[in-house]
Amino acid sequence: MSRTPSRPPCSPSSPSSSTCPPARPVPPFPPLRVGRAGGRLRRAVRRRRRATAAGLAVVAAALAVGGAQARASRGAAPPVTKPPAAVVRLVSAPVRIADAATVRLLRPGDRVDVVAAERTGPPRVVAAGARVSEVPEPEKGVGDGGALVVLSVPRDTARALVGAGAVARLAVTLC
């Protein structure tokens, strides 16, 4: 295959050539911003997601209110809400435990059950899950008098501990 020689390209040195168009000035144009279209698309999608989420939240709230009204209109009782639990005030109750060696095993922060052993009946739990707040040093010269421990318990339980300590021997079990 033979090629025919092509015409020489237009060059500025030959303005009289009939094959070249006349020169025109380049119009001014703003600079190109490459990569900005993707950002617009992402923002548009994000706005649409937000609008959808807001719409779903409004529909859910309307359905929740409408459902409660529908239950009330059918004669169903409204849901019962529990009142907040009363604040239980803890007091420190010193308790004499019959076995001093058991008290030496206790540390502040331990949880114990206090058991009263009476001669006339079976043992009973006086305080369940009481927190040990302090274990005083054992008294010197005291023989079989037991040992003292300070427990944090509600006021009613402290009264029960004092009453049980007066008529029975108290023991503790670690929880």
mmCIF file of C-alpha atoms in Angstrom:
data_model
loop_
_atom_site.group_PDB
_atom_site.id
_atom_site.type_symbol
_atom_site.label_atom_id
_atom_site.label_comp_id
_atom_site.label_asym_id
_atom_site.label_seq_id
_atom_site.Cartn_x
_atom_site.Cartn_y
_atom_site.Cartn_z
ATOM 1 C CA MET A 1 0.000 0.000 0.000
ATOM 2 C CA SER A 2 1.311 3.279 -0.886
ATOM 3 C CA ARG A 3 0.402 6.393 0.860
ATOM 4 C CA THR A 4 -0.191 9.612 -0.817
ATOM 5 C CA PRO A 5 1.603 12.476 0.736
ATOM 6 C CA SER A 6 -0.689 14.539 2.865
ATOM 7 C CA ARG A 7 -0.922 18.265 2.713
ATOM 8 C CA PRO A 8 1.381 20.151 4.971
ATOM 9 C CA PRO A 9 -0.307 21.434 8.141
ATOM 10 C CA CYS A 10 -1.258 25.031 8.489
ATOM 11 C CA SER A 11 1.453 27.071 9.984
ATOM 12 C CA PRO A 12 1.500 30.657 11.126
ATOM 13 C CA SER A 13 4.284 31.367 8.651
ATOM 14 C CA SER A 14 1.992 30.809 5.693
ATOM 15 C CA PRO A 15 -1.110 32.951 6.327
ATOM 16 C CA SER A 16 -1.794 33.231 2.616
ATOM 17 C CA SER A 17 -2.478 29.536 2.261
ATOM 18 C CA SER A 18 -6.015 28.858 1.217
ATOM 19 C CA THR A 19 -6.364 25.687 3.345
ATOM 20 C CA CYS A 20 -5.966 27.419 6.711
ATOM 21 C CA PRO A 21 -8.902 29.159 8.373
ATOM 22 C CA PRO A 22 -8.414 32.712 9.523
ATOM 23 C CA ALA A 23 -7.025 33.128 13.114
ATOM 24 C CA ARG A 24 -9.565 33.919 15.842
ATOM 25 C CA PRO A 25 -8.987 35.156 19.376
ATOM 26 C CA VAL A 26 -9.734 32.725 22.247
ATOM 27 C CA PRO A 27 -12.679 33.956 24.356
ATOM 28 C CA PRO A 28 -12.171 34.277 28.155
ATOM 29 C CA PHE A 29 -13.672 31.412 30.201
ATOM 30 C CA PRO A 30 -13.723 30.522 33.888
ATOM 31 C CA PRO A 31 -11.157 27.992 35.078
ATOM 32 C CA LEU A 32 -12.200 24.350 35.055
ATOM 33 C CA ARG A 33 -13.083 22.759 38.389
ATOM 34 C CA VAL A 34 -12.190 19.108 38.166
ATOM 35 C CA GLY A 35 -13.708 16.639 40.641
ATOM 36 C CA ARG A 36 -16.464 18.912 42.025
ATOM 37 C CA ALA A 37 -19.397 17.078 40.472
ATOM 38 C CA GLY A 38 -18.912 14.029 42.743
ATOM 39 C CA GLY A 39 -19.124 16.233 45.832
ATOM 40 C CA ARG A 40 -22.423 17.687 44.688
ATOM 41 C CA LEU A 41 -23.800 14.231 44.090
ATOM 42 C CA ARG A 42 -22.700 13.050 47.536
ATOM 43 C CA ARG A 43 -24.271 16.089 49.201
ATOM 44 C CA ALA A 44 -27.525 15.541 47.331
ATOM 45 C CA VAL A 45 -27.641 11.872 48.397
ATOM 46 C CA ARG A 46 -26.838 12.813 52.001
ATOM 47 C CA ARG A 47 -29.638 15.410 52.048
ATOM 48 C CA ARG A 48 -32.033 12.856 50.680
ATOM 49 C CA ARG A 49 -31.028 10.317 53.355
ATOM 50 C CA ARG A 50 -31.549 12.899 56.083
ATOM 51 C CA ALA A 51 -34.957 13.818 54.712
ATOM 52 C CA THR A 52 -35.915 10.131 54.566
ATOM 53 C CA ALA A 53 -34.738 9.538 58.140
ATOM 54 C CA ALA A 54 -36.647 12.574 59.406
ATOM 55 C CA GLY A 55 -39.772 11.408 57.591
ATOM 56 C CA LEU A 56 -39.494 7.931 59.107
ATOM 57 C CA ALA A 57 -39.070 9.413 62.585
ATOM 58 C CA VAL A 58 -42.227 11.511 62.167
ATOM 59 C CA VAL A 59 -44.180 8.489 60.920
ATOM 60 C CA ALA A 60 -42.956 6.352 63.852
ATOM 61 C CA ALA A 61 -43.970 9.037 66.364
ATOM 62 C CA ALA A 62 -47.390 9.355 64.751
ATOM 63 C CA LEU A 63 -47.898 5.595 64.834
ATOM 64 C CA ALA A 64 -46.860 5.422 68.495
ATOM 65 C CA VAL A 65 -49.320 8.148 69.476
ATOM 66 C CA GLY A 66 -52.035 6.696 67.270
ATOM 67 C CA GLY A 67 -51.497 3.216 68.716
ATOM 68 C CA ALA A 68 -51.814 4.498 72.283
ATOM 69 C CA GLN A 69 -55.012 6.358 71.385
ATOM 70 C CA ALA A 70 -56.399 3.274 69.645
ATOM 71 C CA ARG A 71 -55.738 1.123 72.736
ATOM 72 C CA ALA A 72 -57.385 3.747 74.949
ATOM 73 C CA SER A 73 -60.429 3.936 72.672
ATOM 74 C CA ARG A 74 -60.877 0.146 72.786
ATOM 75 C CA GLY A 75 -61.157 0.302 76.559
ATOM 76 C CA ALA A 76 -57.681 -1.013 77.332
ATOM 77 C CA ALA A 77 -56.047 0.436 80.400
ATOM 78 C CA PRO A 78 -53.105 2.732 79.762
ATOM 79 C CA PRO A 79 -49.716 1.191 80.456
ATOM 80 C CA VAL A 80 -48.818 1.275 84.127
ATOM 81 C CA THR A 81 -45.687 3.194 84.932
ATOM 82 C CA LYS A 82 -43.960 2.401 88.165
ATOM 83 C CA PRO A 83 -43.233 5.329 90.434
ATOM 84 C CA PRO A 84 -39.545 5.859 91.119
ATOM 85 C CA ALA A 85 -38.234 3.730 93.939
ATOM 86 C CA ALA A 86 -37.923 5.506 97.247
ATOM 87 C CA VAL A 87 -34.394 6.343 98.193
ATOM 88 C CA VAL A 88 -33.188 3.823 100.733
ATOM 89 C CA ARG A 89 -31.107 5.536 103.332
ATOM 90 C CA LEU A 90 -28.364 3.328 104.717
ATOM 91 C CA VAL A 91 -27.180 3.588 108.312
ATOM 92 C CA SER A 92 -24.146 2.139 110.024
ATOM 93 C CA ALA A 93 -25.051 -0.620 112.443
ATOM 94 C CA PRO A 94 -22.409 -2.042 114.801
ATOM 95 C CA VAL A 95 -23.074 -5.754 115.276
ATOM 96 C CA ARG A 96 -21.348 -8.157 117.673
ATOM 97 C CA ILE A 97 -20.714 -11.468 115.951
ATOM 98 C CA ALA A 98 -20.304 -14.507 118.198
ATOM 99 C CA ASP A 99 -17.288 -15.960 116.380
ATOM 100 C CA ALA A 100 -14.328 -13.541 116.434
ATOM 101 C CA ALA A 101 -12.306 -15.649 113.965
ATOM 102 C CA THR A 102 -15.020 -15.238 111.341
ATOM 103 C CA VAL A 103 -14.937 -11.461 111.716
ATOM 104 C CA ARG A 104 -11.158 -11.455 111.055
ATOM 105 C CA LEU A 105 -11.938 -12.883 107.580
ATOM 106 C CA LEU A 106 -14.083 -9.859 106.678
ATOM 107 C CA ARG A 107 -12.861 -6.775 104.805
ATOM 108 C CA PRO A 108 -14.672 -3.478 104.122
ATOM 109 C CA GLY A 109 -16.844 -3.830 101.024
ATOM 110 C CA ASP A 110 -17.681 -7.523 101.593
ATOM 111 C CA ARG A 111 -21.327 -8.589 101.475
ATOM 112 C CA VAL A 112 -22.629 -10.776 104.286
ATOM 113 C CA ASP A 113 -25.841 -12.363 105.521
ATOM 114 C CA VAL A 114 -26.403 -12.028 109.263
ATOM 115 C CA VAL A 115 -27.992 -15.095 110.844
ATOM 116 C CA ALA A 116 -29.539 -15.154 114.326
ATOM 117 C CA ALA A 117 -29.307 -18.491 116.157
ATOM 118 C CA GLU A 118 -31.885 -18.598 118.922
ATOM 119 C CA ARG A 119 -32.161 -21.457 121.425
ATOM 120 C CA THR A 120 -35.890 -21.890 120.983
ATOM 121 C CA GLY A 121 -36.218 -22.008 117.192
ATOM 122 C CA PRO A 122 -34.382 -22.543 113.918
ATOM 123 C CA PRO A 123 -31.812 -19.992 112.758
ATOM 124 C CA ARG A 124 -33.179 -17.062 110.750
ATOM 125 C CA VAL A 125 -31.627 -14.524 108.420
ATOM 126 C CA VAL A 126 -31.879 -11.055 109.936
ATOM 127 C CA ALA A 127 -30.003 -9.097 107.239
ATOM 128 C CA ALA A 128 -29.345 -10.331 103.695
ATOM 129 C CA GLY A 129 -26.562 -8.842 101.559
ATOM 130 C CA ALA A 130 -25.403 -6.289 104.123
ATOM 131 C CA ARG A 131 -22.235 -4.417 103.152
ATOM 132 C CA VAL A 132 -19.331 -4.456 105.620
ATOM 133 C CA SER A 133 -18.256 -0.864 106.082
ATOM 134 C CA GLU A 134 -15.682 -1.301 108.854
ATOM 135 C CA VAL A 135 -13.965 -4.041 110.846
ATOM 136 C CA PRO A 136 -12.552 -2.500 114.061
ATOM 137 C CA GLU A 137 -9.415 -3.907 115.679
ATOM 138 C CA PRO A 138 -10.194 -6.721 118.132
ATOM 139 C CA GLU A 139 -10.314 -5.742 121.786
ATOM 140 C CA LYS A 140 -7.507 -7.053 123.952
ATOM 141 C CA GLY A 141 -8.424 -9.018 127.035
ATOM 142 C CA VAL A 142 -11.884 -9.965 125.799
ATOM 143 C CA GLY A 143 -12.206 -13.759 125.747
ATOM 144 C CA ASP A 144 -15.213 -15.357 124.143
ATOM 145 C CA GLY A 145 -17.187 -12.134 123.717
ATOM 146 C CA GLY A 146 -17.083 -12.294 119.908
ATOM 147 C CA ALA A 147 -16.007 -9.414 117.690
ATOM 148 C CA LEU A 148 -17.554 -6.225 116.436
ATOM 149 C CA VAL A 149 -18.281 -5.441 112.772
ATOM 150 C CA VAL A 150 -19.969 -2.327 111.315
ATOM 151 C CA LEU A 151 -22.517 -2.980 108.553
ATOM 152 C CA SER A 152 -24.276 -0.561 106.188
ATOM 153 C CA VAL A 153 -27.957 -1.505 106.148
ATOM 154 C CA PRO A 154 -31.345 0.200 105.801
ATOM 155 C CA ARG A 155 -32.769 1.690 109.000
ATOM 156 C CA ASP A 156 -35.416 -1.056 109.469
ATOM 157 C CA THR A 157 -32.786 -3.788 109.095
ATOM 158 C CA ALA A 158 -30.582 -2.022 111.660
ATOM 159 C CA ARG A 159 -33.462 -2.162 114.169
ATOM 160 C CA ALA A 160 -33.923 -5.872 113.486
ATOM 161 C CA LEU A 161 -30.179 -6.476 113.981
ATOM 162 C CA VAL A 162 -30.165 -4.695 117.326
ATOM 163 C CA GLY A 163 -33.209 -6.666 118.498
ATOM 164 C CA ALA A 164 -31.780 -9.994 117.349
ATOM 165 C CA GLY A 165 -28.400 -9.257 118.942
ATOM 166 C CA ALA A 166 -30.072 -8.768 122.313
ATOM 167 C CA VAL A 167 -31.775 -12.192 122.359
ATOM 168 C CA ALA A 168 -29.652 -14.438 120.089
ATOM 169 C CA ARG A 169 -26.105 -15.150 119.003
ATOM 170 C CA LEU A 170 -25.326 -13.643 115.601
ATOM 171 C CA ALA A 171 -23.210 -15.202 112.866
ATOM 172 C CA VAL A 172 -22.303 -14.086 109.348
ATOM 173 C CA THR A 173 -22.029 -15.866 106.034
ATOM 174 C CA LEU A 174 -20.071 -14.365 103.146
ATOM 175 C CA CYS A 175 -22.094 -13.686 99.989
#
